[in-house]
XYZ file of C-alpha atoms in Angstrom:
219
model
C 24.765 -49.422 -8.687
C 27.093 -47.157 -7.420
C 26.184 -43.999 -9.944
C 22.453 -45.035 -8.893
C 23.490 -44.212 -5.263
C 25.080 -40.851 -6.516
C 21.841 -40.126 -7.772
C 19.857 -40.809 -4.809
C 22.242 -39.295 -2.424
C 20.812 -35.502 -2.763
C 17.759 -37.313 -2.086
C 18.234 -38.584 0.852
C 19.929 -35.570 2.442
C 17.018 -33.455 1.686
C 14.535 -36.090 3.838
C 15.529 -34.424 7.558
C 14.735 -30.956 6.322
C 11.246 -32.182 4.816
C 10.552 -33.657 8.239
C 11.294 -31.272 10.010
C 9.134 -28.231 8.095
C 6.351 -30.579 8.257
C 6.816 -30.799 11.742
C 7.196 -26.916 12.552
C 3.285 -26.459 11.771
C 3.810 -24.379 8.461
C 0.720 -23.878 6.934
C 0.748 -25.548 3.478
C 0.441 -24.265 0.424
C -3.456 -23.562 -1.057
C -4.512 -25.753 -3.637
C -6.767 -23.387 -5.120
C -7.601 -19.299 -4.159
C -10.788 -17.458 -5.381
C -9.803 -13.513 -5.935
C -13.151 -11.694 -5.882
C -13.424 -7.589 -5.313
C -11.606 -7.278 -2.409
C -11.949 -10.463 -1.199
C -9.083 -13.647 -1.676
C -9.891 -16.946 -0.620
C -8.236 -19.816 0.008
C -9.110 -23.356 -0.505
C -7.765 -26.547 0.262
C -7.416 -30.171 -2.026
C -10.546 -30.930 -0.822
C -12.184 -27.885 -1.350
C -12.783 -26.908 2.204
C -12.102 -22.754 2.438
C -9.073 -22.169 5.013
C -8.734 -18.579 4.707
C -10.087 -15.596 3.953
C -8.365 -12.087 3.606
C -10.366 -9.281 2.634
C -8.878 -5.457 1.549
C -10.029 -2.070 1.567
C -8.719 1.148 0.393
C -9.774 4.631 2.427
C -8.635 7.960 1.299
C -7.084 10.367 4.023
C -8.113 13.833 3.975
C -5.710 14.780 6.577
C -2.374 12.723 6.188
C -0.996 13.189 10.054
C -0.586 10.612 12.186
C -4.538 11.083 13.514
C -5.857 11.408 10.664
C -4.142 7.967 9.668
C -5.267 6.035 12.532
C -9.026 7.332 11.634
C -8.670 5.726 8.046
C -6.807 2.720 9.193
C -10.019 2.243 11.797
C -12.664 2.875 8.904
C -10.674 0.851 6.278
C -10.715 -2.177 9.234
C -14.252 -1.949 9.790
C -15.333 -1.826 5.656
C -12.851 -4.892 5.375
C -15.263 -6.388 7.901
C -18.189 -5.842 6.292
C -17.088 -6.818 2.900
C -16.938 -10.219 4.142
C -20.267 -10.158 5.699
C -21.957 -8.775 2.827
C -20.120 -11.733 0.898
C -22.128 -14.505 3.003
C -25.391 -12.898 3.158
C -26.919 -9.590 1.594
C -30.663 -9.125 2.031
C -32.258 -6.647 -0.364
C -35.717 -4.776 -0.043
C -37.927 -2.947 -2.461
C -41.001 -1.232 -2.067
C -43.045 1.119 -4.148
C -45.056 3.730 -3.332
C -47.896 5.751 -4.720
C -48.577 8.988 -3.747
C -52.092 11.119 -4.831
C -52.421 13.937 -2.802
C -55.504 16.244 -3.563
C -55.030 19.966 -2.090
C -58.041 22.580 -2.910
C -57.735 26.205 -1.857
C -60.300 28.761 -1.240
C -59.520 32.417 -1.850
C -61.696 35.605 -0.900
C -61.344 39.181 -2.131
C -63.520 41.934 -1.162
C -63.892 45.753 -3.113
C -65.301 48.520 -2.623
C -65.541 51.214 -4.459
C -67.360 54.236 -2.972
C -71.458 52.733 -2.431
C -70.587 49.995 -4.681
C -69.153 46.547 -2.841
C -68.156 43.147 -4.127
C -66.777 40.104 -3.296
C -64.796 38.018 -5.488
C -63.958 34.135 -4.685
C -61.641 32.016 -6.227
C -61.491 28.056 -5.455
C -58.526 26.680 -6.561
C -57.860 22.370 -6.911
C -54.653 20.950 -7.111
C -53.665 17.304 -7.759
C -50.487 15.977 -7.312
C -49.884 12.232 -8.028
C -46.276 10.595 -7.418
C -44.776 7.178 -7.950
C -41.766 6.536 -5.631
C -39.580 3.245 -5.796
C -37.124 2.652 -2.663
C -34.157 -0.268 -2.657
C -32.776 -0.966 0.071
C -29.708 -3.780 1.147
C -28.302 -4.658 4.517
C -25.905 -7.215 6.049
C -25.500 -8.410 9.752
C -23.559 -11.467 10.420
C -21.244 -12.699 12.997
C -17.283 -13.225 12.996
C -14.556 -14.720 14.722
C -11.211 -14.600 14.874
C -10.734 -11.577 12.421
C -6.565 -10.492 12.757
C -5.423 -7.050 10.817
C -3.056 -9.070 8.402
C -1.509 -5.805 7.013
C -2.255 -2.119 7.351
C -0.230 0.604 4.540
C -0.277 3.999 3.880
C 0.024 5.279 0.072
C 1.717 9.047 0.101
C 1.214 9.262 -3.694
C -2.313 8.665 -3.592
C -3.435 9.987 -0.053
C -4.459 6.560 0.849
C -4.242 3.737 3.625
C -4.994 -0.046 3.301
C -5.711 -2.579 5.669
C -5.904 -6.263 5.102
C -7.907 -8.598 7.496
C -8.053 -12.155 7.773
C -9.573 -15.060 9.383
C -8.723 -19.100 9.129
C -10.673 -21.851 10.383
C -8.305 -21.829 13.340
C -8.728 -18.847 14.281
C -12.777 -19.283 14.060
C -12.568 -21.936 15.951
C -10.170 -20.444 18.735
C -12.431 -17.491 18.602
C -15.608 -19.481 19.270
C -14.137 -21.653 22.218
C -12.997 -18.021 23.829
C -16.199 -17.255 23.996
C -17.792 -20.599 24.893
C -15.128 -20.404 28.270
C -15.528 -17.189 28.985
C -19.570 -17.653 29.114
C -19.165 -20.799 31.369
C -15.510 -20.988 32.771
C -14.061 -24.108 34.307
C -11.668 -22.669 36.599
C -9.806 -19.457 37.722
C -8.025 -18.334 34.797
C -4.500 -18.968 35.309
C -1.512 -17.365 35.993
C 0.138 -15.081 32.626
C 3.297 -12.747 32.304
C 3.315 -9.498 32.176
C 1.892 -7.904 28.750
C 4.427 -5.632 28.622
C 4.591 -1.294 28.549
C 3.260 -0.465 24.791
C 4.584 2.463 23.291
C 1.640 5.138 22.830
C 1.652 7.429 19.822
C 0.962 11.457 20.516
C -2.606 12.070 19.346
C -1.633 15.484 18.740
C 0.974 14.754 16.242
C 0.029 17.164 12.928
C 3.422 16.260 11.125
C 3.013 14.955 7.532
C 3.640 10.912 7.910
C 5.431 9.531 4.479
C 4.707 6.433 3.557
C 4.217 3.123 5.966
C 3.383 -0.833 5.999
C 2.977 -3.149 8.747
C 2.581 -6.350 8.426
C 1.300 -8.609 11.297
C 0.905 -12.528 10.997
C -0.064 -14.847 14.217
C 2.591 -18.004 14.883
C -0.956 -19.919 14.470
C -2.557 -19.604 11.208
C-alpha cells in the first residue's frame, strides 16, 4: 500500500494545477486542423470549425516604413478575401460570336488631255470572331476578423499578415452590431483609450526585418 501511495502522490499534486488551467479559459487544444492554400482551420472533437486563420504574402516595392504599411494593408485585405472566396465563389462564362461585314466603295477619276475615265473599285470584307469570357467573383460577409500576426521578410522584399476569426469572435461581432442597430441604454461609462504612438509617414529609411504578433485574451 504504501509504494502504491508513492505512486499516486505526483498524481495528486498535479490535480490543483489541472483545475486551475481549466479554469483560466485557455482555449483547448484542436482535435483536428485542415491546412489548405493559405488557409488553416481548426476543428473541434465534434467536428464543429472553431477557427480560422488565413495568410497572405505581398511583395514591397519600396521597403520604408510607408511603403510597409501599404503591403501590410493589401496583404490584410487579400487574407480577407481568401476566406470569402473559400465559402462561396460564383463563376460566369459566356461566349460570343462576332460576324461583322464591312464593304467599301472607292472612286478614281483620269484624265488625260480630251480623254476622261472613271475607275471604281468595291471592296467586301468579312470578319468573323469567336470570343469566350470567364469570369469569378466573391462577396460575403465577416465578423470578428483580428490581424493575428503581421511580418516583414528583408531577404525576400516581402510582408505577411495573418488574420483570424473564432466562433467567439463571430458571435461577439454579430451582437455588436445587433446593439448598436437597436441599443438598450446609454452606453456606459469606459477609461481612457490611451495616447497611441503615431509613426512619421514620411519616414524613407530602409526598415530591416519585423513581426508582430497580436492575440485577444478571448479567443
Amino acid at each position: 500500500k504504501t509504494s502504491i501511495v508513492r505512486l499516486l502522490a505526483p498524481l495528486f499534486m498535479l490535480l490543483p494545477s489541472l483545475a486551475t488551467a481549466q479554469q483560466s479559459g485557455s482555449p483547448a487544444a484542436a482535435a483536428s486542423t485542415l491546412v489548405l492554400d493559405g488557409l488553416e482551420i481548426e476543428f473541434d472533437a465534434d467536428g464543429d470549425w472553431t477557427r480560422m486563420y488565413s495568410t497572405y504574402r505581398q511583395p514591397v516595392s519600396f521597403p520604408d516604413r510607408v511603403g510597409l504599411r501599404k503591403a501590410y494593408t493589401i496583404a490584410e485585405e487579400k487574407g480577407k478575401a481568401q476566406i470569402i472566396r473559400f465559402m462561396k465563389e460564383n463563376m460566369t462564362s459566356e461566349r460570343l460570336v462576332e460576324e461583322v461585314t464591312k464593304e467599301s466603295q472607292t472612286a478614281v477619276r483620269k484624265q488625260n488631255g480630251k480623254t476622261e475615265s472613271v475607275d471604281r473599285t468595291t471592296q467586301r470584307e468579312m470578319v468573323e470572331s469567336v470570343k469566350e469570357f470567364t469570369r469569378s467573383y466573391s462577396e460575403g460577409v465577416l465578423r470578428g476578423v483580428t490581424v493575428m500576426e503581421q511580418g516583414f521578410d528583408e531577404k525576400n522584399e516581402e510582408v505577411w499578415v495573418k488574420i483570424g476569426l473564432s466562433r467567439a469572435t463571430a458571435q461577439l461581432g454579430a451582437k455588436l452590431k445587433n446593439d448598436l442597430a437597436d441599443p438598450k441604454g446609454p452606453p456606459k461609462a469606459g477609461g481612457n483609450a490611451g495616447n497611441q504612438s503615431a509613426e512619421s509617414s514620411a519616414s524613407s529609411l530602409k526598415q530591416g526585418s519585423e513581426v508582430r504578433t497580436r492575440k485577444p485574451p478571448t479567443w
